[in-house]
């Protein structure tokens, strides 16, 4: 399954003039329950315009199937924006991997690719954890070309969730039994999820038919034993969970840049740090 969350084609950064124009006072600053502070915005002239095809900060306010309005960046739902932290929370798809009773094996492709590499975002290594839910389930998160470790720019990490018995599963505990978590490297903006296929899960399929792997906001995630025993991780979340993105400033995240005011023009608490060449003043 190929999953491209954001395929933004930003190449050239614009002149700082684009950023210094204050957005019009008539801009819509709320979509449903979500506040949309600058540099994000909904209409042209209301968000930080960073290049012809770059709509990193340009959102749409869509009427969704449940009758509510919600902000999207292409197909990615934006749950919230924090200007002070230089972060956005988006909804990220859970990758399921399920036992097929007919074929007596695990179903489907076991590799899922998620890519923010052409946007102004990085995956927050501080706030997110790669999380695997299931029984006898080993999953990896890696760069796409993890088979070519020679380049030195690749990474691969992961963890294994085991289930010795239902009695040992505990709500709120993600430390190996039915649930495990791994930290991700700093500074990545795309990842591949791969399930290890060598485990024969026929014997545990009646107890736990599906395994799940997802990069998720650690503070939000709260393991429920029923995610394994009743398979309701997808049902209880709608198949999507929060993921925290950091705005990128040059090659580091905005928050890192703000710590070093010598190198970046992100001095004032009323400025938004977006790129080393652009300083945005909040209206
Ligand atoms: C939201 O609306 C925009 C503009 O109509 C559209 O391009 C986009 O695909 C929609 N997103 C979703 C998730 O429906
Ligand atoms: C399960 O396996 C059978 C036989 O290989 C296949 O026909 C069927 O489509 C599979 N089910 C799913 C949900 O993929
Ligand atoms: C864990 O919490 C869920 C409700 O979220 C409950 O149904 C389940 O029985 C709990 N599991 C244990 C082992 O207490
Ligand atoms: C998996 O184990 C079951 C017995 O638990 C066996 O019937 C089946 O053939 C095994 N499948 C594979 C692919 O080895
Ligand atoms: C799983 O359940 C099915 C139907 O209830 C049963 O036929 C099968 O033997 C069970 N498999 C195992 C490994 O317990
Ligand atoms: C801040 O940036 C300057 C210039 O790039 C660099 O020399 C300095 O080591 C940085 N300080 C920290 C704490 O990263």
Short mmCIF file of C-alpha atoms in Angstrom, two decimals, residues 45-269:
data_model
loop_
_atom_site.label_atom_id
_atom_site.label_comp_id
_atom_site.label_asym_id
_atom_site.label_seq_id
_atom_site.Cartn_x
_atom_site.Cartn_y
_atom_site.Cartn_z
CA UNK A 45 -3.77 35.76 1.26
CA UNK A 46 -4.64 34.24 4.64
CA UNK A 47 -1.73 31.82 4.97
CA UNK A 48 2.02 31.99 4.52
CA UNK A 49 2.57 31.50 0.84
CA UNK A 50 5.85 29.66 0.41
CA UNK A 51 5.92 28.91 -3.29
CA UNK A 52 3.89 28.07 -6.36
CA UNK A 53 2.97 24.50 -5.42
CA UNK A 54 3.60 24.62 -1.69
CA UNK A 55 0.36 24.69 0.24
CA UNK A 56 1.92 23.49 3.49
CA UNK A 57 0.11 26.25 5.35
CA UNK A 58 -2.88 26.52 3.02
CA UNK A 59 -5.79 24.45 4.32
CA UNK A 60 -9.31 23.71 3.14
CA UNK A 61 -12.31 23.58 5.46
CA UNK A 62 -14.28 20.54 4.34
CA UNK A 63 -17.70 19.31 5.30
CA UNK A 64 -17.08 15.71 6.39
CA UNK A 65 -19.31 12.65 6.34
CA UNK A 66 -20.38 13.15 9.97
CA UNK A 67 -21.74 16.60 9.17
CA UNK A 68 -18.96 18.64 10.80
CA UNK A 69 -16.43 20.98 9.21
CA UNK A 70 -12.78 20.04 9.56
CA UNK A 71 -9.52 21.49 8.18
CA UNK A 72 -7.49 19.47 5.70
CA UNK A 73 -4.19 19.79 3.95
CA UNK A 74 -5.00 17.75 0.86
CA UNK A 75 -6.24 14.45 2.30
CA UNK A 76 -4.61 14.95 5.71
CA UNK A 77 -6.87 16.16 8.49
CA UNK A 78 -5.34 18.87 10.68
CA UNK A 79 -6.37 18.43 14.32
CA UNK A 80 -4.69 21.54 15.65
CA UNK A 81 -1.92 24.07 15.29
CA UNK A 82 0.36 25.46 17.99
CA UNK A 83 2.27 28.53 16.90
CA UNK A 84 4.14 28.70 20.20
CA UNK A 85 5.47 25.16 19.82
CA UNK A 86 5.93 25.38 16.05
CA UNK A 87 3.83 22.25 15.65
CA UNK A 88 0.77 20.87 13.96
CA UNK A 89 -1.19 17.75 14.88
CA UNK A 90 -2.60 15.71 12.02
CA UNK A 91 -4.51 12.43 11.75
CA UNK A 92 -2.32 9.52 10.73
CA UNK A 93 -3.53 6.19 9.40
CA UNK A 94 -3.05 3.03 11.43
CA UNK A 95 -1.49 0.21 9.42
CA UNK A 96 -3.36 -3.05 10.05
CA UNK A 97 -2.06 -6.51 9.27
CA UNK A 98 -4.62 -9.27 9.61
CA UNK A 99 -4.84 -13.03 9.60
CA UNK A 100 -6.80 -14.55 6.72
CA UNK A 101 -8.56 -17.72 7.83
CA UNK A 102 -9.01 -18.86 4.23
CA UNK A 103 -5.39 -18.64 3.18
CA UNK A 104 -4.22 -19.44 6.74
CA UNK A 105 -1.68 -16.66 6.52
CA UNK A 106 -1.36 -12.94 7.10
CA UNK A 107 -2.99 -10.86 4.40
CA UNK A 108 -1.81 -8.29 1.95
CA UNK A 109 1.17 -6.10 1.48
CA UNK A 110 3.06 -5.50 4.67
CA UNK A 111 4.83 -2.31 3.65
CA UNK A 112 3.29 1.12 4.04
CA UNK A 113 4.98 4.36 3.04
CA UNK A 114 4.19 7.77 4.54
CA UNK A 115 5.86 10.88 3.17
CA UNK A 116 6.04 14.50 4.31
CA UNK A 117 9.38 15.10 2.64
CA UNK A 118 8.33 17.88 0.28
CA UNK A 119 6.47 19.89 2.87
CA UNK A 120 7.85 22.18 5.58
CA UNK A 121 7.31 19.52 8.24
CA UNK A 122 9.33 16.92 10.08
CA UNK A 123 8.02 14.13 12.26
CA UNK A 124 8.51 15.15 15.88
CA UNK A 125 10.89 12.64 17.46
CA UNK A 126 10.13 14.03 20.91
CA UNK A 127 6.37 13.74 20.70
CA UNK A 128 5.75 10.62 18.60
CA UNK A 129 6.45 6.93 19.17
CA UNK A 130 6.35 4.10 16.69
CA UNK A 131 3.72 1.86 18.26
CA UNK A 132 2.94 -1.78 17.54
CA UNK A 133 -0.21 -3.44 18.88
CA UNK A 134 -0.74 -7.17 18.60
CA UNK A 135 0.50 -10.65 19.42
CA UNK A 136 3.78 -12.05 18.14
CA UNK A 137 4.02 -8.97 16.04
CA UNK A 138 7.37 -7.52 15.03
CA UNK A 139 7.23 -4.34 12.98
CA UNK A 140 9.83 -1.90 11.77
CA UNK A 141 9.80 1.76 10.89
CA UNK A 142 12.48 2.67 8.40
CA UNK A 143 13.56 4.91 5.58
CA UNK A 144 12.37 3.64 2.23
CA UNK A 145 15.77 2.50 1.08
CA UNK A 146 16.64 0.71 4.32
CA UNK A 147 18.14 -2.13 2.30
CA UNK A 148 20.88 0.24 1.19
CA UNK A 149 22.47 1.02 4.52
CA UNK A 150 25.70 1.86 2.75
CA UNK A 151 24.53 5.41 2.05
CA UNK A 152 24.57 6.18 5.77
CA UNK A 153 21.42 8.30 5.58
CA UNK A 154 19.07 5.41 6.25
CA UNK A 155 17.58 4.21 9.49
CA UNK A 156 15.58 1.27 10.77
CA UNK A 157 14.10 0.67 14.18
CA UNK A 158 11.14 -1.21 15.58
CA UNK A 159 9.81 -3.40 18.34
CA UNK A 160 7.97 -6.63 19.04
CA UNK A 161 4.68 -7.04 20.88
CA UNK A 162 4.10 -10.46 22.42
CA UNK A 163 1.12 -12.06 24.15
CA UNK A 164 1.85 -14.85 26.60
CA UNK A 165 -1.76 -14.74 27.80
CA UNK A 166 -4.69 -12.38 28.04
CA UNK A 167 -4.24 -12.08 31.80
CA UNK A 168 -0.92 -10.37 31.37
CA UNK A 169 -2.22 -7.58 29.18
CA UNK A 170 -2.71 -4.35 31.10
CA UNK A 171 -4.57 -1.20 30.23
CA UNK A 172 -2.25 1.77 29.95
CA UNK A 173 0.86 -0.41 29.73
CA UNK A 174 2.74 -0.47 26.43
CA UNK A 175 5.95 -2.23 27.37
CA UNK A 176 5.99 -5.40 25.32
CA UNK A 177 2.84 -7.33 26.25
CA UNK A 178 0.38 -6.77 23.43
CA UNK A 179 1.94 -3.40 22.79
CA UNK A 180 5.40 -1.95 22.29
CA UNK A 181 6.89 1.39 21.40
CA UNK A 182 10.11 2.63 19.84
CA UNK A 183 11.51 6.13 19.54
CA UNK A 184 12.18 7.44 16.04
CA UNK A 185 15.34 9.22 14.92
CA UNK A 186 15.48 13.00 14.90
CA UNK A 187 15.02 14.84 11.63
CA UNK A 188 13.03 12.42 9.50
CA UNK A 189 10.06 13.34 7.33
CA UNK A 190 9.09 10.05 5.76
CA UNK A 191 8.92 6.44 6.84
CA UNK A 192 8.08 2.93 5.78
CA UNK A 193 6.25 0.48 8.06
CA UNK A 194 7.05 -3.19 7.57
CA UNK A 195 5.71 -6.22 9.45
CA UNK A 196 8.01 -9.16 9.92
CA UNK A 197 6.38 -12.03 8.04
CA UNK A 198 8.25 -14.98 9.44
CA UNK A 199 6.02 -15.55 12.46
CA UNK A 200 3.28 -18.15 12.02
CA UNK A 201 0.28 -16.54 13.69
CA UNK A 202 -2.23 -19.30 12.98
CA UNK A 203 -2.19 -20.45 16.59
CA UNK A 204 -3.07 -17.03 18.04
CA UNK A 205 -5.40 -15.86 15.25
CA UNK A 206 -8.55 -16.60 17.24
CA UNK A 207 -7.29 -14.55 20.16
CA UNK A 208 -5.75 -11.73 18.15
CA UNK A 209 -6.47 -11.67 14.44
CA UNK A 210 -4.84 -8.35 13.52
CA UNK A 211 -1.66 -6.50 14.37
CA UNK A 212 -1.33 -2.75 14.03
CA UNK A 213 1.59 -0.39 13.61
CA UNK A 214 1.49 3.38 13.55
CA UNK A 215 3.50 6.46 14.36
CA UNK A 216 1.41 8.20 17.00
CA UNK A 217 1.55 11.05 19.50
CA UNK A 218 2.88 9.37 22.66
CA UNK A 219 0.94 11.55 25.09
CA UNK A 220 -2.33 10.72 23.34
CA UNK A 221 -1.83 6.96 23.07
CA UNK A 222 -3.35 4.88 25.87
CA UNK A 223 -3.19 1.12 25.34
CA UNK A 224 -6.43 -0.81 25.86
CA UNK A 225 -6.32 -4.59 26.26
CA UNK A 226 -9.34 -4.76 23.95
CA UNK A 227 -7.13 -3.44 21.11
CA UNK A 228 -5.69 -6.96 21.12
CA UNK A 229 -8.50 -9.14 22.45
CA UNK A 230 -11.42 -7.49 20.64
CA UNK A 231 -9.49 -5.94 17.78
CA UNK A 232 -11.13 -2.56 18.39
CA UNK A 233 -8.09 -0.31 17.89
CA UNK A 234 -9.38 0.65 14.44
CA UNK A 235 -13.03 0.93 15.48
CA UNK A 236 -12.34 3.08 18.53
CA UNK A 237 -10.12 5.52 16.63
CA UNK A 238 -11.72 5.51 13.20
CA UNK A 239 -8.49 4.01 11.92
CA UNK A 240 -6.57 7.23 12.50
CA UNK A 241 -4.58 8.63 15.42
CA UNK A 242 -2.82 11.94 16.13
CA UNK A 243 0.69 12.54 14.80
CA UNK A 244 2.78 15.59 15.75
CA UNK A 245 4.68 17.48 13.05
CA UNK A 246 7.37 20.11 13.65
CA UNK A 247 7.75 23.00 11.25
CA UNK A 248 11.13 22.90 9.64
CA UNK A 249 13.46 25.85 9.69
CA UNK A 250 16.24 25.26 7.21
CA UNK A 251 17.36 21.81 8.29
CA UNK A 252 16.31 21.83 11.91
CA UNK A 253 12.92 22.08 13.52
CA UNK A 254 11.52 25.42 14.52
CA UNK A 255 11.80 24.62 18.20
CA UNK A 256 15.48 23.79 17.89
CA UNK A 257 16.01 26.97 15.92
CA UNK A 258 14.27 29.06 18.53
CA UNK A 259 16.78 27.84 21.10
CA UNK A 260 19.56 29.39 19.03
CA UNK A 261 18.62 32.96 18.34
CA UNK A 262 22.11 33.72 17.05
CA UNK A 263 21.65 31.62 13.98
CA UNK A 264 18.00 32.31 13.28
CA UNK A 265 15.84 35.37 13.21
CA UNK A 266 13.29 33.90 15.57
CA UNK A 267 13.75 36.23 18.46
CA UNK A 268 10.42 37.68 19.37
CA UNK A 269 7.80 35.61 21.12
#
